[in-house]
Short mmCIF file of N, CA and C in Angstrom, two decimals:
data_model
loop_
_atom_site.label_atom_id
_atom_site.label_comp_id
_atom_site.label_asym_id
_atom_site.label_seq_id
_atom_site.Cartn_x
_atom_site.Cartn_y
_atom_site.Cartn_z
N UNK A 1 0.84 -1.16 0.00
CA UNK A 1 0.00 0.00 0.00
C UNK A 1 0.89 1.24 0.00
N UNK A 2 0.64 2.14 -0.87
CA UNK A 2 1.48 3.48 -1.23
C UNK A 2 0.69 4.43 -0.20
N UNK A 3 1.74 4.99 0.27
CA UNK A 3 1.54 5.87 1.32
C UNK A 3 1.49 7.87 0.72
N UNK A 4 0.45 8.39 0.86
CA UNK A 4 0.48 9.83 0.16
C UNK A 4 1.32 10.61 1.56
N UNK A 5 1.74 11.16 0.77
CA UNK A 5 2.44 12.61 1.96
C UNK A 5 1.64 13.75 2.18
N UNK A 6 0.74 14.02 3.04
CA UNK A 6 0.08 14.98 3.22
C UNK A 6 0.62 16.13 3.95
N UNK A 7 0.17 17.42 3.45
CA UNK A 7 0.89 18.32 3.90
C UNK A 7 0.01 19.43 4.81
N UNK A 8 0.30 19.79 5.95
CA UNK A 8 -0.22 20.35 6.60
C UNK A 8 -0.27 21.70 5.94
N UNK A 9 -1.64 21.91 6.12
CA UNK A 9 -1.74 23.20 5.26
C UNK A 9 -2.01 24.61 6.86
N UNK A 10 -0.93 25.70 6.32
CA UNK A 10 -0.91 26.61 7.08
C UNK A 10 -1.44 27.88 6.60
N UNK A 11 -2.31 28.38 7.68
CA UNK A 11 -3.20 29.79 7.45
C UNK A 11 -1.84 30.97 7.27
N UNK A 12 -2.13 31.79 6.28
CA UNK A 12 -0.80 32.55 5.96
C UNK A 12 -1.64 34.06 6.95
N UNK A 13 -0.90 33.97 8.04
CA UNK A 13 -1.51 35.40 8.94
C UNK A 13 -1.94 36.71 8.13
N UNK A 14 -0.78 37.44 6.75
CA UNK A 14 -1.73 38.00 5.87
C UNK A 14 -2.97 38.01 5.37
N UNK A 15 -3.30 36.60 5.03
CA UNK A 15 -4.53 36.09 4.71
C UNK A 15 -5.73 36.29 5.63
N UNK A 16 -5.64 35.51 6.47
CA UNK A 16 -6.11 36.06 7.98
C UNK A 16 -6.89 37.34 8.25
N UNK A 17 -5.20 38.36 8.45
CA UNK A 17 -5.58 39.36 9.02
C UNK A 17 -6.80 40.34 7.49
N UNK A 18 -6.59 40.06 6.18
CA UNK A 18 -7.48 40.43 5.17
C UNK A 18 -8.66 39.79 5.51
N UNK A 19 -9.25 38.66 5.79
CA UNK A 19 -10.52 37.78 5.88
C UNK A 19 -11.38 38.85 6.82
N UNK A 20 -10.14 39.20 8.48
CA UNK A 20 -11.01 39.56 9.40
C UNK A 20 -11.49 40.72 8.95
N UNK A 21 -10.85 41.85 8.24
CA UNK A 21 -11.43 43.05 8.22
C UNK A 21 -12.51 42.84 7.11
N UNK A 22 -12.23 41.97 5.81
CA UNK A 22 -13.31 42.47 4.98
C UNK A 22 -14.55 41.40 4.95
N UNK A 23 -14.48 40.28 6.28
CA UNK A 23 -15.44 39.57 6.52
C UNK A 23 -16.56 39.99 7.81
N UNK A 24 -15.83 40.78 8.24
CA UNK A 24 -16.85 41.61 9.14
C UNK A 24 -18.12 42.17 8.51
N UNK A 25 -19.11 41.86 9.18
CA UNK A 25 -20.14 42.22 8.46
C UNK A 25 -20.28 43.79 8.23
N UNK A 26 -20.83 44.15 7.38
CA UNK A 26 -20.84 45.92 6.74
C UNK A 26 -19.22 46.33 5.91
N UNK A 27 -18.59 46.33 6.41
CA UNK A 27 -17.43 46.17 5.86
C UNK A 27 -16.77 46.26 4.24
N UNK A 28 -17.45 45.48 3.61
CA UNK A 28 -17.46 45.04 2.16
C UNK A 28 -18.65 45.74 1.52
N UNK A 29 -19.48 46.12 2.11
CA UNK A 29 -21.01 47.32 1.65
C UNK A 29 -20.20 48.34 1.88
N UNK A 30 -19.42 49.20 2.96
CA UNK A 30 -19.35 50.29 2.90
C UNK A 30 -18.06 50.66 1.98
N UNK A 31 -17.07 49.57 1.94
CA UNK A 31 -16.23 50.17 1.16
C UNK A 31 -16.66 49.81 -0.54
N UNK A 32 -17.83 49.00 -1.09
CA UNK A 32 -18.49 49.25 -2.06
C UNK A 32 -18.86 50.50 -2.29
N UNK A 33 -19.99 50.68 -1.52
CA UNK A 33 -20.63 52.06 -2.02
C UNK A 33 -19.43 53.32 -1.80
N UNK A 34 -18.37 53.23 -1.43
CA UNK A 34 -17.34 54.13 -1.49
C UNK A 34 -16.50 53.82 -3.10
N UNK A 35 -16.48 52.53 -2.94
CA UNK A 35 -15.63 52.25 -4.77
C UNK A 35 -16.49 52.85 -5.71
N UNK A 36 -18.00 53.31 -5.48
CA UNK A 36 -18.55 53.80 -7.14
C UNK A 36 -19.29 54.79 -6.33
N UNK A 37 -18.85 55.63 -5.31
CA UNK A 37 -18.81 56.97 -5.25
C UNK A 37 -18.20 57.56 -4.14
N UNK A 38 -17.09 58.33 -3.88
CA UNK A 38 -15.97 58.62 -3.36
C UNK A 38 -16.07 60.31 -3.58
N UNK A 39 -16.22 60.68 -2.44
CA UNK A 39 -16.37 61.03 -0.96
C UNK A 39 -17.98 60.46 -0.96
N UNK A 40 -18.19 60.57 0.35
CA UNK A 40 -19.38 60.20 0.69
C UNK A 40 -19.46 61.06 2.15
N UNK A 41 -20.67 61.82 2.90
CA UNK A 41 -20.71 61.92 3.90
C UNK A 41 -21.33 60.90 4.63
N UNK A 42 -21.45 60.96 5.91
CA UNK A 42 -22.06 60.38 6.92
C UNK A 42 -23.22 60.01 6.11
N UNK A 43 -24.43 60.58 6.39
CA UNK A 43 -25.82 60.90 5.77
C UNK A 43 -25.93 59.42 4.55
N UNK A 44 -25.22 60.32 3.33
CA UNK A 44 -24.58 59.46 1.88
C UNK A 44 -24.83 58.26 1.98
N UNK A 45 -23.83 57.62 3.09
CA UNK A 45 -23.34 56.10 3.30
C UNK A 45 -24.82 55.67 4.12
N UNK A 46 -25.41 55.97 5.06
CA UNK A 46 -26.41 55.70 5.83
C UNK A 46 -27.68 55.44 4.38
N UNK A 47 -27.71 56.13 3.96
CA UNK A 47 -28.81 56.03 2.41
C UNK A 47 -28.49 55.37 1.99
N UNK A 48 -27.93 55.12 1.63
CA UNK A 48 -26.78 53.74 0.57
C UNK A 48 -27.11 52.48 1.33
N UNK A 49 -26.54 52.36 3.09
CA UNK A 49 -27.16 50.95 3.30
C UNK A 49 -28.10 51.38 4.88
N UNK A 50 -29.36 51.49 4.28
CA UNK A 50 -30.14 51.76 5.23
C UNK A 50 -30.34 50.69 6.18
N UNK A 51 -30.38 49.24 6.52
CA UNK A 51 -30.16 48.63 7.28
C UNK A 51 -29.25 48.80 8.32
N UNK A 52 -28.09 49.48 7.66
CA UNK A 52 -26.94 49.64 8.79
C UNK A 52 -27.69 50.46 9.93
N UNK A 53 -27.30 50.35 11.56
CA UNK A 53 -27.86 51.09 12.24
C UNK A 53 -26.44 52.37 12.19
N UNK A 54 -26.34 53.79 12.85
CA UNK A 54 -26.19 54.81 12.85
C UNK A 54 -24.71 53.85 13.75
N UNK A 55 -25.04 53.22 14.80
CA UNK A 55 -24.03 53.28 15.64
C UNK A 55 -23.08 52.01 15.18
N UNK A 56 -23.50 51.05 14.52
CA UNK A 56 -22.99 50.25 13.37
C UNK A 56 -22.04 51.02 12.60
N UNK A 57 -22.35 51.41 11.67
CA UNK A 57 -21.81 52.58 10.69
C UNK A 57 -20.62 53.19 11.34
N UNK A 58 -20.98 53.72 12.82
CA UNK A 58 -19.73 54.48 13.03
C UNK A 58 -18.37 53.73 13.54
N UNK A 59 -19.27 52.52 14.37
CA UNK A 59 -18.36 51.59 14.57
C UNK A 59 -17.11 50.79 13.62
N UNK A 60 -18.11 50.73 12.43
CA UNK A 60 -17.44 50.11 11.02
C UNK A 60 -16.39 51.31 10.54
N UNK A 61 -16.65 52.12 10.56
CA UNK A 61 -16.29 53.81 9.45
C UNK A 61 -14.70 54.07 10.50
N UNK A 62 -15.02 53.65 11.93
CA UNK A 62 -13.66 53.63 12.96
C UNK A 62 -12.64 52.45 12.76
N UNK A 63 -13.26 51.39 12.76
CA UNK A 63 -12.58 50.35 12.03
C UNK A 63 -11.39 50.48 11.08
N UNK A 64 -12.29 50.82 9.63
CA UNK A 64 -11.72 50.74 8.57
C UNK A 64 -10.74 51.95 7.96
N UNK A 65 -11.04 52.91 9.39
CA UNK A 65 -10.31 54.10 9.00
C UNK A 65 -8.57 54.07 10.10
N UNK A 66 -8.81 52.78 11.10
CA UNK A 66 -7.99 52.37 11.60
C UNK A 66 -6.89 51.49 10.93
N UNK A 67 -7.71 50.92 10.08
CA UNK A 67 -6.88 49.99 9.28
C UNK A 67 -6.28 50.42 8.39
N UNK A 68 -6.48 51.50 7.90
CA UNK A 68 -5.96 52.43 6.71
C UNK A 68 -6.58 52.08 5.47
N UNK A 69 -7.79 51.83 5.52
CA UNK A 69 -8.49 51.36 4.41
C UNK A 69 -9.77 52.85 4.19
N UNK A 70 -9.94 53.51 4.89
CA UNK A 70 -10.49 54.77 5.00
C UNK A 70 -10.16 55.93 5.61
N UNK A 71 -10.56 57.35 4.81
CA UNK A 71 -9.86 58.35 5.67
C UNK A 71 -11.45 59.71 5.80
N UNK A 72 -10.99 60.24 6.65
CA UNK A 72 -11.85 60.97 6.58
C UNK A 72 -11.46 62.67 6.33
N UNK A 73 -11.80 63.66 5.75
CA UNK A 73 -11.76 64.85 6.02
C UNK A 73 -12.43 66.02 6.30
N UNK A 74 -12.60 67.12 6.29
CA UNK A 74 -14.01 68.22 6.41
C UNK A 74 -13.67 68.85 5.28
N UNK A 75 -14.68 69.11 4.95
CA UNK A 75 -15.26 69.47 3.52
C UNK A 75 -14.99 71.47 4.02
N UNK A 76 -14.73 71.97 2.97
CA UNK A 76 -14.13 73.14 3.17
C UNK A 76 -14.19 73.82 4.28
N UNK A 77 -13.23 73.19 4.62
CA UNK A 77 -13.01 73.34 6.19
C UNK A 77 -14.08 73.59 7.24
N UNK A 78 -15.27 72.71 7.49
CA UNK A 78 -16.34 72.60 8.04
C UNK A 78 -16.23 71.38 8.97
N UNK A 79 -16.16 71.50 10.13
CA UNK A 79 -15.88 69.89 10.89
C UNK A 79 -16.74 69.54 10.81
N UNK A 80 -18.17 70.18 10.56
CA UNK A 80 -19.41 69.15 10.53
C UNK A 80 -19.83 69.03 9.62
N UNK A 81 -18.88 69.04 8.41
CA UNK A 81 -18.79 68.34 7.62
C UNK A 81 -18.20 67.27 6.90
N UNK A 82 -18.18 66.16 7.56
CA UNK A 82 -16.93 65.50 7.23
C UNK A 82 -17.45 64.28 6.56
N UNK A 83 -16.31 63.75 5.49
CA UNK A 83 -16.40 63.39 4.38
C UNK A 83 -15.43 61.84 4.33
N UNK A 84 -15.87 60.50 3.70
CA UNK A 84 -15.25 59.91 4.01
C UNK A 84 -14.71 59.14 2.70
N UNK A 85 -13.97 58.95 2.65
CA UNK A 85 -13.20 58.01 1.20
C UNK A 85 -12.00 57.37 1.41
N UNK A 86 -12.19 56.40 0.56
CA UNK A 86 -10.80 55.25 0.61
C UNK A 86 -9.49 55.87 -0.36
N UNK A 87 -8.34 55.18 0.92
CA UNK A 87 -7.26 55.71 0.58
C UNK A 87 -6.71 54.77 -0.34
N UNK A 88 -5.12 55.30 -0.59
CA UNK A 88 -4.91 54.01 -1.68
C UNK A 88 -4.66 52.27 -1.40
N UNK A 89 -4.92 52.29 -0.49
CA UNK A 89 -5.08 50.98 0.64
C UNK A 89 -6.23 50.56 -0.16
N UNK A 90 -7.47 51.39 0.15
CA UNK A 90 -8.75 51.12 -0.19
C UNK A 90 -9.30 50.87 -0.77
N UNK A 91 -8.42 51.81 -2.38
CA UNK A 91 -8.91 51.72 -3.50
C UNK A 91 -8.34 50.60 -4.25
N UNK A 92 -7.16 49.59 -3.78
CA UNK A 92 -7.26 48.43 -4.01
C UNK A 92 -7.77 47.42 -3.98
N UNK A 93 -8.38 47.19 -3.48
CA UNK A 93 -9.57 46.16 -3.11
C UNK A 93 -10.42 46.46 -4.49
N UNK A 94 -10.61 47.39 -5.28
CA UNK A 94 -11.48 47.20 -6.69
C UNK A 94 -11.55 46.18 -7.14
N UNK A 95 -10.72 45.39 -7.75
CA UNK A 95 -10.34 44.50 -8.46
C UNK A 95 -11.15 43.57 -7.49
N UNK A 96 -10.71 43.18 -6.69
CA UNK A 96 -11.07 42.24 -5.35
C UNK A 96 -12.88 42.13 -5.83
N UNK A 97 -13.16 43.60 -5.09
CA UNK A 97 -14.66 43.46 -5.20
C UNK A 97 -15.05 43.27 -6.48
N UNK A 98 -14.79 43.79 -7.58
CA UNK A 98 -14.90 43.16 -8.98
C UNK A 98 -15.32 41.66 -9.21
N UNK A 99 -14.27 40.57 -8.53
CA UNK A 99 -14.40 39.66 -8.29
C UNK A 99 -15.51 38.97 -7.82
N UNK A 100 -15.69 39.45 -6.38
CA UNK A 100 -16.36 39.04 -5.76
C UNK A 100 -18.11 39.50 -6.61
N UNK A 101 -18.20 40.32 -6.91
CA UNK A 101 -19.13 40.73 -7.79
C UNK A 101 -20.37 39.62 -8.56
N UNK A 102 -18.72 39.28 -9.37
CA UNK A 102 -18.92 38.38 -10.43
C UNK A 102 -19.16 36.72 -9.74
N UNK A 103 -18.36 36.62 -8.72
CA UNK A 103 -19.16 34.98 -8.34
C UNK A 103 -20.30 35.27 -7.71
N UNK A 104 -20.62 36.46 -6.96
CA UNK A 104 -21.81 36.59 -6.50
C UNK A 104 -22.79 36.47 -7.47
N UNK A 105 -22.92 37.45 -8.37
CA UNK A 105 -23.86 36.96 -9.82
C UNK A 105 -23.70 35.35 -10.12
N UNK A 106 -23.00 34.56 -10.04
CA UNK A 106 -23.05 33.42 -10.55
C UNK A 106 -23.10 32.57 -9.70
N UNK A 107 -23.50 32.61 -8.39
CA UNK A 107 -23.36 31.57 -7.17
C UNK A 107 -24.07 32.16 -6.05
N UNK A 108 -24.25 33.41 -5.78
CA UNK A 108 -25.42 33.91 -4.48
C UNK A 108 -26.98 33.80 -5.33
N UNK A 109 -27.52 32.99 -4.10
CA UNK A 109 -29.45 33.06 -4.42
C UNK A 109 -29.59 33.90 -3.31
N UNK A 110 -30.35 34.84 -3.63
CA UNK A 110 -30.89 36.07 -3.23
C UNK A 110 -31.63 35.56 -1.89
N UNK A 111 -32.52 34.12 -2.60
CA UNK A 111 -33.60 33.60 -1.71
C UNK A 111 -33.09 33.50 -0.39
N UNK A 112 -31.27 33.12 -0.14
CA UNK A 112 -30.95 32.88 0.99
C UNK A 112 -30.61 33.86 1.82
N UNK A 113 -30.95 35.14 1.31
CA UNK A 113 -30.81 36.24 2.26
C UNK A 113 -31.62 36.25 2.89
N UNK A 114 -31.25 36.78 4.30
CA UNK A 114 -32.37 37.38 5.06
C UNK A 114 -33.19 36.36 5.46
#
């Protein structure tokens, strides 16, 4: 009997640490609706995914602006106005979500949402 060599397969911590941030739920919605429209205010993003609750949102928007995947600024020089968009961290992930896009069209049933 021939014996196979199996190889322990190891989680690459890069990998990982990408899964946790863009598998968090909201996460992958907000930096969507930021990939096909950039700046966005507060308000903006809340319209965009109205499910999100207010304190969700801010929780997420602290997150991802920790990670360097979002930045925020004030809009001519108005602090209460502040404005949020992905940096060039952020705006990599296009391609990514592109992706993901496309198996979603070809492999998510809607039916199983929700």
């Amino acid at each position: 009997m021939k014996q196979t060599k199996t190889t322990d397969y190891t989680l690459c911590p890069k990998f990982e640490k990408a899964f946790s941030i863009l598998g968090k739920k909201w996460n992958g919605l907000i930096i969507d609706v930021l990939l096909e429209k950039s700046p966005q205010r507060f308000s903006e993003l809340k319209q965009q995914i109205p499910m999100l609750s207010d304190r969700v949102l801010v929780e997420r928007l602290k997150e991802l602006e920790a990670e360097g995947i979002i930045t925020k600024a004030a809009r001519c020089n108005e602090s209460s106005r502040l404005e949020y968009f992905l940096t060039d961290k952020g705006l990599d992930l296009q391609l990514a979500m592109k992706q993901i896009k496309v198996w979603a069209e070809k492999w998510a049933d809607t039916e199983d949402c929700g």
